Every structure is written in structure tokens, then in C-alpha cells.
Amino acid sequence: MPSRKPFPDRPAPRPEARKTPCSVSARCGGCQLLHLPYQEQLAHKQQMITRLLGQLCPVEPIIGMQDPVHYRGKVHVVLSQDRNGHVFSGVYAAGTHHVVPVKSCLLHDPRADAIIATIVEMIPRHKLRIYNENTHRGYLRHIQIRTANVTGQVMVTLVATGREFPGGRAFVGELIRRHPEITTVTLNINSRETSMVLGKTDVALYGPGFMEDELCGKRFRISPQSFYQVNLRQTEVLYRTAIDLAALTGQETLLDAYCGTGTIGLCAADRVKQLIGVELNADAVRDAKENARLNGVTNARFFCDDAGRFMVKMAQEHQPLDVLIMDPPRSGSDEKFLSSALTLQPKRIVYVSCGPDTLARDAAILVKGGYRAVRAIPVDMFPCTEHCEAVMLFTR
Ligand code: SAH
């Protein structure tokens, strides 16, 4: 399904800027703003966020990136074959299932592209069969690579149709020999006829089956299915912005809603009395609990639940809540969650959003319910693309 475009009115390429430094950008469609110099990309995002949030409060200057390329620490490619049977890797052309061959990408961490090139070269020699989406035959489907920012760890996930990996031991052995930077290789089993990349089951083929990284001086373990920010160089900027807005004094009960592996809350744990995290993905919650332990954090509890359902329970039980940090997916939060937040009346709500249009929608509900929108700060987490993150502070 084509992703919903937050900014349908993107500026047309200026004739002199039309040439982009990527030969497949027109067919791939992932970098909608690549034709603009970075300062103009930022100006464009500033304008769009102002249009969406400016009626609620002044929008502060967008925080851009130092070096806005090769920032993606999570890389996913599809494996495919051309008419002559040659194996290649690429991306789905925007909104289709047509695979555009991509050897190197301006956004990817180059370590990931190098590993992918090796895997593609190895596949025919190891007589591995590529999955065909039309006939539903074949074995290997996708490659996902995650590269840590601080620890340098690299997690390779091979997505295949079954647990039985023909010649898997030799394949993984060669891969590790050629890329000693890889710290773990996992097999994800996805036998469904679906466009979802990952199936439910993961098996470790080499190493511990997860990766570890550091953010804001804390250590985090990340499993293959757990969310981890895509732009790790900019994540600390985002988290510091959110945690500063929360103005914590050490006395608060903080709820980190949609907490993933607990990263935001655990980075703030030293500054609160009590941290509660809620997250739907069971793997991520398991990581969050382990991450609390890894960092010696003893004032945190994490729950695996739908954030809306969890908030309803908190409101029914009149649980005290001083500060709420929420970071929902692009589709935003929901009625249950927001109305319970209005009942619980935390002093401050910090809303971290990667979907400014759903942020605007949810912000209007909070404002109607008695909150004041005080600050809005756009943070560019996705240079070259039209997506933009924003952090917003609401007070009673
Ligand atoms: N704050 C985290 C994760 C943000 S991404 C970080 O910075 O890493 C959004 C998270 O919301 C994902 O981990 C996703 O699994 C989770 N999520 C999606 N729908 C949810 C729901 N209904 N209830 C709780 N968590 C949900």
C-alpha cells in the first residue's frame, strides 16, 4: 500500500536542481526531497509543520542534521531475480510490488549495503532459491540489517519461508568470515503470502540473536522485531528535546507510552520517582525489561498492552500520573488513549510524533480537553524524504 503522504504539496524540482545524486531515485520514490539542497528541505518541512501545528502554538526552528546522508541504521531489501535468473536486491517501487534494483543507497549505512552485496553474490554459489511472489516458490525473501551507532554491532536478519535453511551453516560461516563486523545473524520465518516483511518467528543462526547499542549513555538491547529509531545519529537530539520538555524534577511518576524497548523512559529514569512503560510488541517489552536491568534501573515497570486499553485501566483505577511522554506510530494515538489522558490529567504531556498530520489531529483533542499547546519543535529524523518528526509540549 502506498504510504500516506503528509506533505502532498511538495515543491517541484527547480530545473538546476533536478539532477539528483542517485540514479534510481525516480523509480524508487523513497527520497521525495532529494532534488532540494538540505537547507531548502528543512525550510520546506518547517513550513509544512507550521501549517499543521501553527494555529495551536508557535513552531520553533527545525533541528536539522549535521551530515544528512547514510543515516539509516535499519536497512531492508527485497531479493529478486531478473528474466535471466540473475539474483539482485532492491526496494519496492513506491506503492507497488515491483522491485527496483538498488546496489547502494544514499540513506543506508554503507556497512549494510556492503553486507547485502556479499549476500547477493553468495546466493547462487550456495544454490539458495529466491522466493517468487507470484508462484510462492523459493526460500529467501528479504534481508534486514541493523547497525548500531555507538557499539558498532551489526545484526543481519535473513527472511525466509521456513526454518530448514539448506546449507545454512556454510552460508552463515562464509558471511561471518567475510564480514567480521557482523555480531549476530538471525533467521526470520515468513511463510505467508503477504507483503509484511517479517514473520512472527526468529531463530538465532549466529551470535545472541539481538544487538546492543548505546543512547544517551545507556545501553539497549534490540531484538529483530523490536522498534529502534532509524536515524540513530539524530535520536539523542530527539530524546533530549523530549526529555527537556518534560521538565522532570525527580518526584514524578512518568508514563512512557508506545515505549518500544523503553529507550526514552530509561534515558529519563534517573530524573523521575517512578517510570511506567507500555508497548504492544511483546519482543520490545521483553527488551525494555532487560534494558532496565542492563542499566541498573530499579524504578521502572514495563507492560505489554495496547496503550489505549492500558490508559483506560489507569484512569479507572485513578492511578497517579504526573508526566506523560507518548510516541505513537505514524497513525497517531486513539480516542481511548486521549480521553483517558484527559481524565488522568498529567501536568505535562510531551507528544513525540513521526506523523505531523496525526499529531495535529490528536493535539486538537488535547486542546479541546483543556490542555494548552505550549511548544512545538520539529526534528528532522528523515533527511531527503518528506517525513518529519515533531515534539510538542502540552500543559494544563
Ligand atoms: N518510543 C520508542 C518507540 C516508538 S515507535 C522509541 O523511540 O524507540 C512506536 C511504538 O509503538 C512501536 O514500538 C510500536 O510497536 C508501538 N505500538 C504501536 N501500536 C501500539 C499500541 N496500540 N499500543 C502500544 N504500543 C503500540
Tab-separated table of N, CA, C and O in Angstrom, residues 272-346:
chain	number	residue	atom	x	y	z
A	272	VAL	N	13.213	10.709	37.502
A	272	VAL	CA	11.827	10.544	37.969
A	272	VAL	C	11.797	9.628	39.194
A	272	VAL	O	12.754	8.912	39.477
A	273	LYS	N	10.634	9.678	39.878
A	273	LYS	CA	10.483	8.768	41.014
A	273	LYS	C	10.153	7.376	40.496
A	273	LYS	O	10.700	6.376	40.945
A	274	GLN	N	9.276	7.353	39.501
A	274	GLN	CA	8.754	6.091	39.023
A	274	GLN	C	8.520	6.159	37.519
A	274	GLN	O	7.971	7.150	37.033
A	275	LEU	N	8.944	5.109	36.826
A	275	LEU	CA	8.720	5.059	35.374
A	275	LEU	C	7.821	3.874	35.047
A	275	LEU	O	8.059	2.754	35.506
A	276	ILE	N	6.791	4.155	34.237
A	276	ILE	CA	5.933	3.082	33.730
A	276	ILE	C	6.038	3.124	32.204
A	276	ILE	O	6.001	4.211	31.615
A	277	GLY	N	6.202	1.964	31.582
A	277	GLY	CA	6.240	1.930	30.125
A	277	GLY	C	5.163	0.996	29.614
A	277	GLY	O	4.901	-0.047	30.228
A	278	VAL	N	4.534	1.353	28.508
A	278	VAL	CA	3.560	0.444	27.892
A	278	VAL	C	3.822	0.358	26.398
A	278	VAL	O	4.112	1.359	25.740
A	279	GLU	N	3.714	-0.878	25.889
A	279	GLU	CA	4.077	-1.159	24.495
A	279	GLU	C	3.355	-2.434	24.063
A	279	GLU	O	3.222	-3.380	24.847
A	280	LEU	N	2.915	-2.465	22.812
A	280	LEU	CA	2.132	-3.595	22.307
A	280	LEU	C	2.997	-4.789	21.886
A	280	LEU	O	2.579	-5.941	22.020
A	281	ASN	N	4.183	-4.518	21.368
A	281	ASN	CA	5.032	-5.584	20.818
A	281	ASN	C	5.748	-6.334	21.960
A	281	ASN	O	6.546	-5.765	22.700
A	282	ALA	N	5.445	-7.625	22.081
A	282	ALA	CA	5.955	-8.415	23.214
A	282	ALA	C	7.485	-8.498	23.211
A	282	ALA	O	8.108	-8.466	24.275
A	283	ASP	N	8.094	-8.602	22.037
A	283	ASP	CA	9.567	-8.665	21.975
A	283	ASP	C	10.170	-7.382	22.526
A	283	ASP	O	11.173	-7.399	23.250
A	284	ALA	N	9.566	-6.250	22.140
A	284	ALA	CA	10.084	-4.951	22.588
A	284	ALA	C	9.944	-4.815	24.107
A	284	ALA	O	10.837	-4.300	24.775
A	285	VAL	N	8.837	-5.307	24.657
A	285	VAL	CA	8.636	-5.224	26.117
A	285	VAL	C	9.668	-6.087	26.834
A	285	VAL	O	10.242	-5.678	27.841
A	286	ARG	N	9.933	-7.259	26.280
A	286	ARG	CA	10.973	-8.117	26.864
A	286	ARG	C	12.321	-7.386	26.838
A	286	ARG	O	13.065	-7.376	27.820
A	287	ASP	N	12.619	-6.733	25.712
A	287	ASP	CA	13.859	-5.947	25.627
A	287	ASP	C	13.854	-4.822	26.660
A	287	ASP	O	14.875	-4.562	27.304
A	288	ALA	N	12.706	-4.142	26.818
A	288	ALA	CA	12.631	-3.000	27.747
A	288	ALA	C	12.954	-3.451	29.170
A	288	ALA	O	13.721	-2.796	29.887
A	289	LYS	N	12.398	-4.603	29.560
A	289	LYS	CA	12.659	-5.114	30.916
A	289	LYS	C	14.142	-5.436	31.074
A	289	LYS	O	14.762	-5.127	32.090
A	290	GLU	N	14.701	-6.066	30.051
A	290	GLU	CA	16.121	-6.408	30.087
A	290	GLU	C	16.972	-5.126	30.091
A	290	GLU	O	18.002	-5.055	30.770
A	291	ASN	N	16.520	-4.116	29.363
A	291	ASN	CA	17.264	-2.853	29.293
A	291	ASN	C	17.282	-2.132	30.639
A	291	ASN	O	18.283	-1.505	31.002
A	292	ALA	N	16.177	-2.230	31.379
A	292	ALA	CA	16.150	-1.652	32.729
A	292	ALA	C	17.228	-2.346	33.566
A	292	ALA	O	18.033	-1.697	34.239
A	293	ARG	N	17.282	-3.674	33.467
A	293	ARG	CA	18.244	-4.455	34.233
A	293	ARG	C	19.691	-4.108	33.824
A	293	ARG	O	20.541	-3.862	34.676
A	294	LEU	N	19.919	-4.051	32.485
A	294	LEU	CA	21.262	-3.740	31.963
A	294	LEU	C	21.801	-2.427	32.516
A	294	LEU	O	23.000	-2.263	32.695
A	295	ASN	N	20.888	-1.481	32.748
A	295	ASN	CA	21.301	-0.143	33.184
A	295	ASN	C	21.111	0.080	34.684
A	295	ASN	O	21.204	1.213	35.155
A	296	GLY	N	20.817	-0.988	35.392
A	296	GLY	CA	20.651	-0.876	36.837
A	296	GLY	C	19.493	0.040	37.229
A	296	GLY	O	19.517	0.652	38.299
A	297	VAL	N	18.473	0.151	36.348
A	297	VAL	CA	17.314	0.998	36.660
A	297	VAL	C	16.321	0.165	37.470
A	297	VAL	O	15.858	-0.882	37.000
A	298	THR	N	16.000	0.632	38.679
A	298	THR	CA	15.135	-0.177	39.548
A	298	THR	C	13.771	0.469	39.774
A	298	THR	O	12.917	-0.106	40.437
A	299	ASN	N	13.554	1.666	39.193
A	299	ASN	CA	12.266	2.341	39.414
A	299	ASN	C	11.341	2.248	38.194
A	299	ASN	O	10.465	3.081	38.010
A	300	ALA	N	11.566	1.233	37.342
A	300	ALA	CA	10.771	1.146	36.102
A	300	ALA	C	9.979	-0.152	36.041
A	300	ALA	O	10.457	-1.208	36.472
A	301	ARG	N	8.750	-0.054	35.507
A	301	ARG	CA	7.953	-1.249	35.209
A	301	ARG	C	7.444	-1.136	33.793
A	301	ARG	O	7.020	-0.058	33.363
A	302	PHE	N	7.473	-2.246	33.062
A	302	PHE	CA	7.012	-2.227	31.675
A	302	PHE	C	5.867	-3.210	31.488
A	302	PHE	O	5.891	-4.306	32.042
A	303	PHE	N	4.883	-2.788	30.698
A	303	PHE	CA	3.694	-3.610	30.479
A	303	PHE	C	3.478	-3.826	28.989
A	303	PHE	O	3.626	-2.888	28.196
A	304	CYS	N	3.094	-5.076	28.657
A	304	CYS	CA	2.763	-5.382	27.267
A	304	CYS	C	1.264	-5.241	27.105
A	304	CYS	O	0.491	-6.061	27.618
A	305	ASP	N	0.830	-4.180	26.436
A	305	ASP	CA	-0.598	-3.936	26.280
A	305	ASP	C	-0.810	-2.901	25.183
A	305	ASP	O	0.116	-2.176	24.799
A	306	ASP	N	-2.048	-2.829	24.720
A	306	ASP	CA	-2.435	-1.725	23.856
A	306	ASP	C	-2.444	-0.461	24.725
A	306	ASP	O	-3.006	-0.471	25.828
A	307	ALA	N	-1.785	0.586	24.244
A	307	ALA	CA	-1.632	1.789	25.071
A	307	ALA	C	-2.997	2.369	25.463
A	307	ALA	O	-3.175	2.832	26.600
A	308	GLY	N	-3.963	2.320	24.550
A	308	GLY	CA	-5.302	2.857	24.836
A	308	GLY	C	-5.970	2.080	25.966
A	308	GLY	O	-6.478	2.658	26.929
A	309	ARG	N	-5.925	0.743	25.845
A	309	ARG	CA	-6.553	-0.103	26.863
A	309	ARG	C	-5.877	0.110	28.225
A	309	ARG	O	-6.530	0.200	29.260
A	310	PHE	N	-4.563	0.238	28.204
A	310	PHE	CA	-3.795	0.435	29.431
A	310	PHE	C	-4.174	1.759	30.101
A	310	PHE	O	-4.367	1.830	31.323
A	311	MET	N	-4.342	2.801	29.295
A	311	MET	CA	-4.698	4.128	29.842
A	311	MET	C	-6.095	4.113	30.437
A	311	MET	O	-6.346	4.747	31.469
A	312	VAL	N	-7.008	3.388	29.786
A	312	VAL	CA	-8.376	3.293	30.311
A	312	VAL	C	-8.317	2.676	31.714
A	312	VAL	O	-8.942	3.176	32.655
A	313	LYS	N	-7.511	1.595	31.833
A	313	LYS	CA	-7.375	0.935	33.152
A	313	LYS	C	-6.780	1.898	34.169
A	313	LYS	O	-7.253	2.006	35.303
A	314	MET	N	-5.731	2.613	33.758
A	314	MET	CA	-5.092	3.566	34.691
A	314	MET	C	-6.109	4.607	35.163
A	314	MET	O	-6.132	4.975	36.342
A	315	ALA	N	-6.947	5.074	34.224
A	315	ALA	CA	-7.935	6.114	34.572
A	315	ALA	C	-8.990	5.538	35.517
A	315	ALA	O	-9.363	6.172	36.507
A	316	GLN	N	-9.441	4.301	35.216
A	316	GLN	CA	-10.462	3.671	36.082
A	316	GLN	C	-9.936	3.461	37.493
A	316	GLN	O	-10.668	3.592	38.472
A	317	GLU	N	-8.649	3.139	37.579
A	317	GLU	CA	-8.059	2.870	38.899
A	317	GLU	C	-7.515	4.132	39.564
A	317	GLU	O	-6.861	4.060	40.605
A	318	HIS	N	-7.749	5.293	38.937
A	318	HIS	CA	-7.280	6.592	39.470
A	318	HIS	C	-5.796	6.561	39.816
A	318	HIS	O	-5.372	7.043	40.858
A	319	GLN	N	-5.014	5.968	38.935
A	319	GLN	CA	-3.556	5.908	39.156
A	319	GLN	C	-2.975	7.314	39.027
A	319	GLN	O	-3.341	8.049	38.119
A	320	PRO	N	-2.033	7.670	39.888
A	320	PRO	CA	-1.420	8.991	39.742
A	320	PRO	C	-0.501	9.035	38.520
A	320	PRO	O	0.229	8.072	38.256
A	321	LEU	N	-0.564	10.125	37.795
A	321	LEU	CA	0.311	10.298	36.628
A	321	LEU	C	0.698	11.770	36.541
A	321	LEU	O	-0.171	12.639	36.388
A	322	ASP	N	1.992	12.050	36.650
A	322	ASP	CA	2.444	13.446	36.618
A	322	ASP	C	2.833	13.896	35.229
A	322	ASP	O	2.521	15.003	34.807
A	323	VAL	N	3.587	13.042	34.532
A	323	VAL	CA	4.065	13.421	33.198
A	323	VAL	C	3.853	12.249	32.245
A	323	VAL	O	4.138	11.096	32.581
A	324	LEU	N	3.346	12.573	31.069
A	324	LEU	CA	3.142	11.560	30.027
A	324	LEU	C	4.031	11.900	28.838
A	324	LEU	O	3.978	13.020	28.321
A	325	ILE	N	4.880	10.944	28.457
A	325	ILE	CA	5.587	11.077	27.170
A	325	ILE	C	4.984	10.023	26.259
A	325	ILE	O	4.897	8.847	26.629
A	326	MET	N	4.518	10.431	25.108
A	326	MET	CA	3.896	9.471	24.186
A	326	MET	C	4.556	9.574	22.819
A	326	MET	O	4.856	10.654	22.343
A	327	ASP	N	4.772	8.415	22.208
A	327	ASP	CA	5.492	8.357	20.927
A	327	ASP	C	4.837	7.309	20.035
A	327	ASP	O	5.427	6.262	19.738
A	328	PRO	N	3.578	7.578	19.630
A	328	PRO	CA	2.851	6.551	18.874
A	328	PRO	C	3.382	6.380	17.453
A	328	PRO	O	4.173	7.199	16.993
A	329	PRO	N	2.960	5.313	16.763
A	329	PRO	CA	3.369	5.159	15.356
A	329	PRO	C	2.746	6.257	14.493
A	329	PRO	O	1.982	7.087	14.976
A	330	ARG	N	3.079	6.226	13.217
A	330	ARG	CA	2.651	7.293	12.307
A	330	ARG	C	1.136	7.516	12.314
A	330	ARG	O	0.651	8.620	12.110
A	331	SER	N	0.388	6.451	12.580
A	331	SER	CA	-1.074	6.580	12.566
A	331	SER	C	-1.594	7.345	13.784
A	331	SER	O	-2.784	7.643	13.869
A	332	GLY	N	-0.725	7.682	14.711
A	332	GLY	CA	-1.121	8.505	15.853
A	332	GLY	C	-1.738	7.695	16.977
A	332	GLY	O	-1.695	6.465	16.990
A	333	SER	N	-2.305	8.396	17.947
A	333	SER	CA	-2.919	7.748	19.097
A	333	SER	C	-4.398	7.497	18.793
A	333	SER	O	-4.806	7.566	17.630
A	334	ASP	N	-5.181	7.177	19.846
A	334	ASP	CA	-6.603	6.954	19.575
A	334	ASP	C	-7.473	7.568	20.666
A	334	ASP	O	-6.974	8.058	21.680
A	335	GLU	N	-8.759	7.489	20.413
A	335	GLU	CA	-9.746	8.132	21.276
A	335	GLU	C	-9.623	7.640	22.718
A	335	GLU	O	-9.616	8.434	23.667
A	336	LYS	N	-9.511	6.291	22.851
A	336	LYS	CA	-9.432	5.696	24.196
A	336	LYS	C	-8.262	6.276	24.971
A	336	LYS	O	-8.390	6.666	26.132
A	337	PHE	N	-7.112	6.317	24.310
A	337	PHE	CA	-5.893	6.784	24.973
A	337	PHE	C	-6.040	8.258	25.353
A	337	PHE	O	-5.784	8.651	26.499
A	338	LEU	N	-6.475	9.061	24.389
A	338	LEU	CA	-6.503	10.510	24.622
A	338	LEU	C	-7.554	10.890	25.659
A	338	LEU	O	-7.312	11.738	26.523
A	339	SER	N	-8.726	10.240	25.609
A	339	SER	CA	-9.750	10.615	26.590
A	339	SER	C	-9.324	10.186	27.994
A	339	SER	O	-9.582	10.901	28.969
A	340	SER	N	-8.609	9.048	28.101
A	340	SER	CA	-8.121	8.649	29.424
A	340	SER	C	-7.020	9.588	29.899
A	340	SER	O	-6.919	9.875	31.099
A	341	ALA	N	-6.203	10.070	28.959
A	341	ALA	CA	-5.173	11.056	29.336
A	341	ALA	C	-5.850	12.303	29.903
A	341	ALA	O	-5.401	12.872	30.900
A	342	LEU	N	-6.962	12.703	29.293
A	342	LEU	CA	-7.689	13.887	29.786
A	342	LEU	C	-8.243	13.633	31.191
A	342	LEU	O	-8.290	14.536	32.023
A	343	THR	N	-8.662	12.387	31.442
A	343	THR	CA	-9.162	12.050	32.785
A	343	THR	C	-8.021	12.047	33.807
A	343	THR	O	-8.182	12.540	34.918
A	344	LEU	N	-6.881	11.488	33.423
A	344	LEU	CA	-5.754	11.353	34.360
A	344	LEU	C	-5.059	12.685	34.653
A	344	LEU	O	-4.393	12.835	35.676
A	345	GLN	N	-5.200	13.631	33.724
A	345	GLN	CA	-4.675	14.991	33.898
A	345	GLN	C	-3.205	15.081	34.311
A	345	GLN	O	-2.883	15.759	35.307
A	346	PRO	N	-2.287	14.461	33.585
A	346	PRO	CA	-0.872	14.709	33.895
A	346	PRO	C	-0.549	16.197	33.707
A	346	PRO	O	-1.161	16.861	32.865
